[in-house]
XYZ file of C-alpha atoms in Angstrom:
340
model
C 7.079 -9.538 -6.681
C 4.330 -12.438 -6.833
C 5.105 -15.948 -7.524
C 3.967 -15.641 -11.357
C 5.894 -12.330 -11.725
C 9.026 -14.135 -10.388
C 8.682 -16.999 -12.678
C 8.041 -14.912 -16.042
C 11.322 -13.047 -15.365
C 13.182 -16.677 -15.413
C 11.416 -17.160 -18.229
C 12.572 -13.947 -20.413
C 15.779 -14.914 -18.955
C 16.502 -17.919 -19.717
C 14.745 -17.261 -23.227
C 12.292 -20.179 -23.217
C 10.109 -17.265 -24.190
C 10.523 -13.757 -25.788
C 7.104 -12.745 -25.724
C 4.446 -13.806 -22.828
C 0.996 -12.672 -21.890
C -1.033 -13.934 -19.000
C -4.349 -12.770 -17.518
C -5.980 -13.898 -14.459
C -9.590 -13.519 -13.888
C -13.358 -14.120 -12.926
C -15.973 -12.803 -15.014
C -15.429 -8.755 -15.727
C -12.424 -8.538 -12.910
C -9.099 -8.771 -13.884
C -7.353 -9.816 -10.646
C -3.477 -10.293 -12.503
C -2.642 -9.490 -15.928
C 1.163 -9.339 -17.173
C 3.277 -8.166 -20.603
C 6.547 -9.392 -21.006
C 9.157 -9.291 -23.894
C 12.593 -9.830 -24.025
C 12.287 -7.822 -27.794
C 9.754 -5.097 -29.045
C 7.332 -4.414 -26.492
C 3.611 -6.072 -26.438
C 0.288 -5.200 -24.810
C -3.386 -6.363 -24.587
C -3.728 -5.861 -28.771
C -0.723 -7.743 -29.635
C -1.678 -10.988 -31.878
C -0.633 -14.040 -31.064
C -0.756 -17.909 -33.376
C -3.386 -19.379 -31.614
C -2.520 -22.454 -32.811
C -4.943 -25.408 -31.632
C -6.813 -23.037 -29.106
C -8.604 -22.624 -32.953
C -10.341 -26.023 -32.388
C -12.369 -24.179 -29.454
C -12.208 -20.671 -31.182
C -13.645 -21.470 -34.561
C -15.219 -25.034 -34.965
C -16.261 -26.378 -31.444
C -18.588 -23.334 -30.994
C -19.493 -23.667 -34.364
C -20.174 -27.001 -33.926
C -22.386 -26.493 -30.452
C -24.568 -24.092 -32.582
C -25.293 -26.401 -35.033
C -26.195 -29.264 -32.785
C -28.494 -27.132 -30.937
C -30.005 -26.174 -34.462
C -30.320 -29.632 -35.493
C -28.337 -28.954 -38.488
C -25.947 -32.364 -37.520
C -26.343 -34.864 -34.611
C -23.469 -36.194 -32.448
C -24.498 -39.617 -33.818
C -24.361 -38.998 -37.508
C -22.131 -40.736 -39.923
C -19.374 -38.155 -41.126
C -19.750 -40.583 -44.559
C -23.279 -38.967 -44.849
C -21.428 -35.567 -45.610
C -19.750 -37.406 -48.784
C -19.883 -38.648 -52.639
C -16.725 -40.256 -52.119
C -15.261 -43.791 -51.559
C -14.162 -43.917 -47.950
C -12.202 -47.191 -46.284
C -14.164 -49.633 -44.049
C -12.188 -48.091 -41.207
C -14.455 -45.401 -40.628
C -17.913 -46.931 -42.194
C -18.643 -46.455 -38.355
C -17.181 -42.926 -37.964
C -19.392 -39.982 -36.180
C -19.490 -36.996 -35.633
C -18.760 -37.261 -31.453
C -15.574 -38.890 -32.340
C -14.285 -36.096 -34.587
C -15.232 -33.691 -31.554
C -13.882 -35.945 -28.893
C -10.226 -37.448 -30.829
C -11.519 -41.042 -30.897
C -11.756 -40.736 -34.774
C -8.764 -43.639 -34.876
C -5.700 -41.527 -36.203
C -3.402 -38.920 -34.791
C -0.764 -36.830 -36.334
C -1.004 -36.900 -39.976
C 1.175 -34.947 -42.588
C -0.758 -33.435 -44.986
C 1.421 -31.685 -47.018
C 1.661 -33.846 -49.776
C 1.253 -32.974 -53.468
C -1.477 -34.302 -54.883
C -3.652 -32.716 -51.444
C -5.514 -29.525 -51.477
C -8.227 -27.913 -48.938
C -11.037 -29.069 -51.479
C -9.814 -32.769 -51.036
C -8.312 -32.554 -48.055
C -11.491 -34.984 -46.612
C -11.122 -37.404 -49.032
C -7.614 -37.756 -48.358
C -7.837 -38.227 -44.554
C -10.687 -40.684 -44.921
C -8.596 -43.241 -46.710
C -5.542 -43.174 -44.403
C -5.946 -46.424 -42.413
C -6.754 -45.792 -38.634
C -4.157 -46.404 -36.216
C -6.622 -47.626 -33.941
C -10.597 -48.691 -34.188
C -12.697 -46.065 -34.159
C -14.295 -45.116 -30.578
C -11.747 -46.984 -28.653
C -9.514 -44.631 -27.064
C -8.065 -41.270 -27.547
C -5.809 -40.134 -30.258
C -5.503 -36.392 -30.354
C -6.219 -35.675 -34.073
C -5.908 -32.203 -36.112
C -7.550 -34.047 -39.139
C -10.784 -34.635 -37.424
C -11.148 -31.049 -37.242
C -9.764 -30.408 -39.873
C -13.014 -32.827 -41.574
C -15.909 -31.080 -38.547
C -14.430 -27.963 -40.163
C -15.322 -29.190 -43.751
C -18.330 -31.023 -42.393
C -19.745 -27.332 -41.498
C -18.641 -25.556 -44.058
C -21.183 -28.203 -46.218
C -23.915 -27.614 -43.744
C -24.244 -23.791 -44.046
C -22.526 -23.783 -47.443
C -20.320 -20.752 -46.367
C -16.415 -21.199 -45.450
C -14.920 -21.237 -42.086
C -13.342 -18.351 -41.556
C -16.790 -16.558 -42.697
C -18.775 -18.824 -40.276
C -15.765 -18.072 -37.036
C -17.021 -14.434 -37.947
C -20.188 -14.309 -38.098
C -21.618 -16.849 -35.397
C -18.367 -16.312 -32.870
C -15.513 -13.903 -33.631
C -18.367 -11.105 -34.045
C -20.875 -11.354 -31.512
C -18.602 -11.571 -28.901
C -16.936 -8.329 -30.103
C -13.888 -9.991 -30.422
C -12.369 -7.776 -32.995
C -9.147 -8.518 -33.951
C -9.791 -12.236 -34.028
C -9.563 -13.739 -37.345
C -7.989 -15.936 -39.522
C -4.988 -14.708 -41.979
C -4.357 -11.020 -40.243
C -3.411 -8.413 -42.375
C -1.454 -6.869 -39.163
C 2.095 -7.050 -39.644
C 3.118 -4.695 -36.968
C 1.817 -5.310 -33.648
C 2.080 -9.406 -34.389
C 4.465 -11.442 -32.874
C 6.478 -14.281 -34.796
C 5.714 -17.939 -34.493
C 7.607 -18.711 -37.432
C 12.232 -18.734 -37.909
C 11.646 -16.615 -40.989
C 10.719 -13.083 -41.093
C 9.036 -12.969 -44.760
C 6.513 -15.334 -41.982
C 5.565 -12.962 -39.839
C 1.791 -13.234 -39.646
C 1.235 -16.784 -41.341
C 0.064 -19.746 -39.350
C 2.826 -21.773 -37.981
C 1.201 -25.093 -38.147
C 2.433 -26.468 -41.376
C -1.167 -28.460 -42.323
C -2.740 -24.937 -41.972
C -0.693 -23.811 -44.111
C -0.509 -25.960 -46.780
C -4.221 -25.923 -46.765
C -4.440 -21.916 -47.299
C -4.690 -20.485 -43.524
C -8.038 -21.407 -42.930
C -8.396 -24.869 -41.263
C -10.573 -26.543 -38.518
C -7.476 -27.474 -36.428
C -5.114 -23.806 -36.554
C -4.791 -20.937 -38.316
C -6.438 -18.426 -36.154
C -4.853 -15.444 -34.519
C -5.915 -13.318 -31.471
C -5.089 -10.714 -28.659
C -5.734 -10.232 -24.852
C -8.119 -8.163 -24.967
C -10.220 -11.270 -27.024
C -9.564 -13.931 -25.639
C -10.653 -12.432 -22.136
C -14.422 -12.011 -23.972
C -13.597 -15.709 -24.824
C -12.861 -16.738 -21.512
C -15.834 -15.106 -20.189
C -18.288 -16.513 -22.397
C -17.147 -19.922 -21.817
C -17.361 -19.509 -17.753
C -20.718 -18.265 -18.176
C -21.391 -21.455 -19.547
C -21.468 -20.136 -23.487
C -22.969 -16.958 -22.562
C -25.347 -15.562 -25.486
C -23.613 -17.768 -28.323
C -24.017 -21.568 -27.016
C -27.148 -22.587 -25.461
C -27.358 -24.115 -21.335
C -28.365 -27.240 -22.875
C -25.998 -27.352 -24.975
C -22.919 -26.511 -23.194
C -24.345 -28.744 -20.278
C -23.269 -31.643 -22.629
C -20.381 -30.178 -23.864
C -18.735 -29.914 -20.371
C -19.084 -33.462 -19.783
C -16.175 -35.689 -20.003
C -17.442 -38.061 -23.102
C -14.421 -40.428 -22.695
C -14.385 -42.224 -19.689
C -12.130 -45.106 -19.197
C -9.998 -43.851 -21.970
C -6.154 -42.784 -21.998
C -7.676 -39.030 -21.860
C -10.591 -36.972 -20.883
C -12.116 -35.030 -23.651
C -15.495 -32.640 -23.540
C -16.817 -32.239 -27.125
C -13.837 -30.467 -28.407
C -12.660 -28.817 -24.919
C -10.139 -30.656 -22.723
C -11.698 -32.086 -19.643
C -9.622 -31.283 -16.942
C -9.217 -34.294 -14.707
C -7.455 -36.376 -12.080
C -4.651 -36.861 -14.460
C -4.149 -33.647 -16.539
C -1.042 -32.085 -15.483
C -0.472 -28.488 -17.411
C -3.171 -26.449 -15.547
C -0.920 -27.487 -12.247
C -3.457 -27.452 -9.060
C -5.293 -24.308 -10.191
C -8.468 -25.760 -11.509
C -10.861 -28.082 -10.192
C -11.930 -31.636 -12.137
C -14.359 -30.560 -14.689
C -12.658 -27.368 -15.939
C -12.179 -26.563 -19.407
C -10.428 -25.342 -22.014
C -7.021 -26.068 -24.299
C -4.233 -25.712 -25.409
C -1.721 -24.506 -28.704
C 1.327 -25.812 -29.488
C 2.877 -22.341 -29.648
C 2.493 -21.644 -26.492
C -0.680 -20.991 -25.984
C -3.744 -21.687 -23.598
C -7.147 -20.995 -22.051
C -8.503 -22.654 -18.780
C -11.965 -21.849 -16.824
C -13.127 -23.128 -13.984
C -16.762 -23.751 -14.375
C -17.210 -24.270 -10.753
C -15.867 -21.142 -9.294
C -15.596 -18.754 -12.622
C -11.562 -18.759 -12.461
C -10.182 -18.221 -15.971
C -6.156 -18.500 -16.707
C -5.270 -17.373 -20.575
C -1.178 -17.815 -21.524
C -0.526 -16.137 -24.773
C 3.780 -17.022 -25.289
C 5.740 -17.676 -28.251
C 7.417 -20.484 -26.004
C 8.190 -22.830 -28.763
C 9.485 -21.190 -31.330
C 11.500 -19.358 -28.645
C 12.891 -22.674 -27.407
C 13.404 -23.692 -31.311
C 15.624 -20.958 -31.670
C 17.423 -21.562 -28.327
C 18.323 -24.867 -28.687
C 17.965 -25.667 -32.269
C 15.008 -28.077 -32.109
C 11.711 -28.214 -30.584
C 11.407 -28.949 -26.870
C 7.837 -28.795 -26.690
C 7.837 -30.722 -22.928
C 8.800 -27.478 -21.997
C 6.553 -25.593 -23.006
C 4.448 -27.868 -21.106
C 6.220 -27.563 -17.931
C 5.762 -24.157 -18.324
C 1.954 -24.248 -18.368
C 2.404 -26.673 -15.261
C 4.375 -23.814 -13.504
C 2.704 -20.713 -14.604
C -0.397 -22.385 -13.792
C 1.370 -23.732 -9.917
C 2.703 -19.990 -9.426
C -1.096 -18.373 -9.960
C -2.062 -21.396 -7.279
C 0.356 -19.869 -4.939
C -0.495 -16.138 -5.151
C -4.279 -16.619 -4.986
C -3.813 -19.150 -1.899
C -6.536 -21.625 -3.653
């Protein structure tokens, strides 16, 4: 058995997962691809929560187009998008900070009563910032949850019709959608059965499934069209020029390294192990989930897992390091067997 193969057993063994996927690859070859469940068996169709992998699946590519269109600029104001009152806080706010997490807040709760999807900006543009705007890294689903908004205004159709139409669709990547209708062939991110199939992320949720920061679902068979698109630096959706910029680390000097809306993969990023060089791409779910290319030599990693709910239900709370250390390994293991 390789390394990886090895290392997935311990892991339906010790149940930090019941359900795992991982393919290996460079362009059209597959060089190791893997199934494993400790429950009802899964393949290259079976969906899986993509949690925040939706932030490059839906409304960075999105995002890309429109920049290359000219339909927003990286230097806009997001208040130029709204009627409302917004706090001084973010009189300054742009739209490269919503793309690269220096919007100023972090984790927000959104879940509150008097907040729906149609005033779900207003909301997050009156909750003071943690920190000012630009200077340093905060990850942050409600920036993307506003870009998502913020593009939804600019072609004046909703997200989930826009993933479609300018991603999901030319790619061929059929099965990938927000709110599946598959019940069968679906794994679980959720403690509750009557869940099967909803978003696990609780702001996604709340806000009706369809949200700039989660919501969307997708297979194997997919995400390896994803994977290959974004190693062919945005193949026939995102322009050279474009991506070019895209790629680049945009926070320098800050507590992370952030592309606009990829991860930058850098000195100090530990999940993707040793596999990939400095200036790889790509991100991660809190599910489980990931997608990593190498834009120097083509190498793409994708980990599909239902890791944290798995190690919800083993040890009756989240343990979402783990799932980390998990990426670290998987990621180590694949370093090992390919001798890179």
């Amino acid at each position: 058995m390789t390394n990886l193969e090895l290392y997935v057993e311990k892991l339906i063994e010790t149940k930090t997962v019941e359900h795992i996927a991982i393919s290996v690859g460079k362009g059209d070859a597959v060089l190791f691809e893997t199934y494993r469940s400790g429950g009802k068996k899964i393949d290259d169709k079976t969906l899986f929560d993509m949690a925040s992998v939706t932030k490059i699946l839906s409304v960075t590519p999105i995002a890309l187009i429109a920049l290359d269109n000219k339909l927003i600029s990286l230097e806009e104001k997001v208040s130029d998008f709204f009627d409302f009152n917004i706090i001084d806080d973010y009189k300054n706010l742009k739209i490269i900070n919503l793309l690269t997490h220096t919007m100023g807040i972090g984790h927000e709760d959104l879940t509150k009563e008097n907040v729906t999807y149609d005033n779900a900006a207003e909301y997050i543009l009156n909750i003071p910032a943690e920190i000012p705007v630009g200077s340093d890294v905060k990850y942050s689903c409600p920036a993307f949850i506003l870009l998502g908004v913020i593009l939804e205004k600019v072609y004046g159709k909703q997200l989930d019709a826009l993933a479609e139409n300018m991603v999901f669709s030319p790619l061929k990547m059929q099965s990938t959608r927000y709110k599946p209708e598959e019940r069968n062939n679906i794994v679980n991110f959720n403690l509750s059965e009557d869940n099967r199939g909803l978003v696990n992320d609780y702001n996604a949720r709340y806000l009706g499934g369809v949200a700039g920061n989660a919501g969307v679902f997708s297979n194997m068979t997919d995400m390896k069209k994803f994977a290959k698109m974004l190693s062919e630096t945005g193949g026939s959706i995102i322009p050279d020029r474009i991506f070019d910029i895209a790629r680049k680390n945009h926070t320098q000097g800050m507590s992370e390294a952030r592309g606009l809306g990829f991860l930058y993969v850098d000195e100090e990023y530990k999940q993707t192990g040793g596999c990939f060089s400095i200036g790889s791409i790509g991100h991660c779910g809190h599910t489980g989930q990931s997608v990593f290319v190498d834009l120097k030599t083509g190498l793409y990693v994708i980990i599909m897992s239902d890791a944290t709910i798995s190690t919800i239900k083993k040890y009756g709370h989240e343990r979402y390091e783990l799932v980390e250390k998990m990426r670290e390994d998987i990621h180590n293991a694949i370093k090992k067997d390919l001798r890179i």
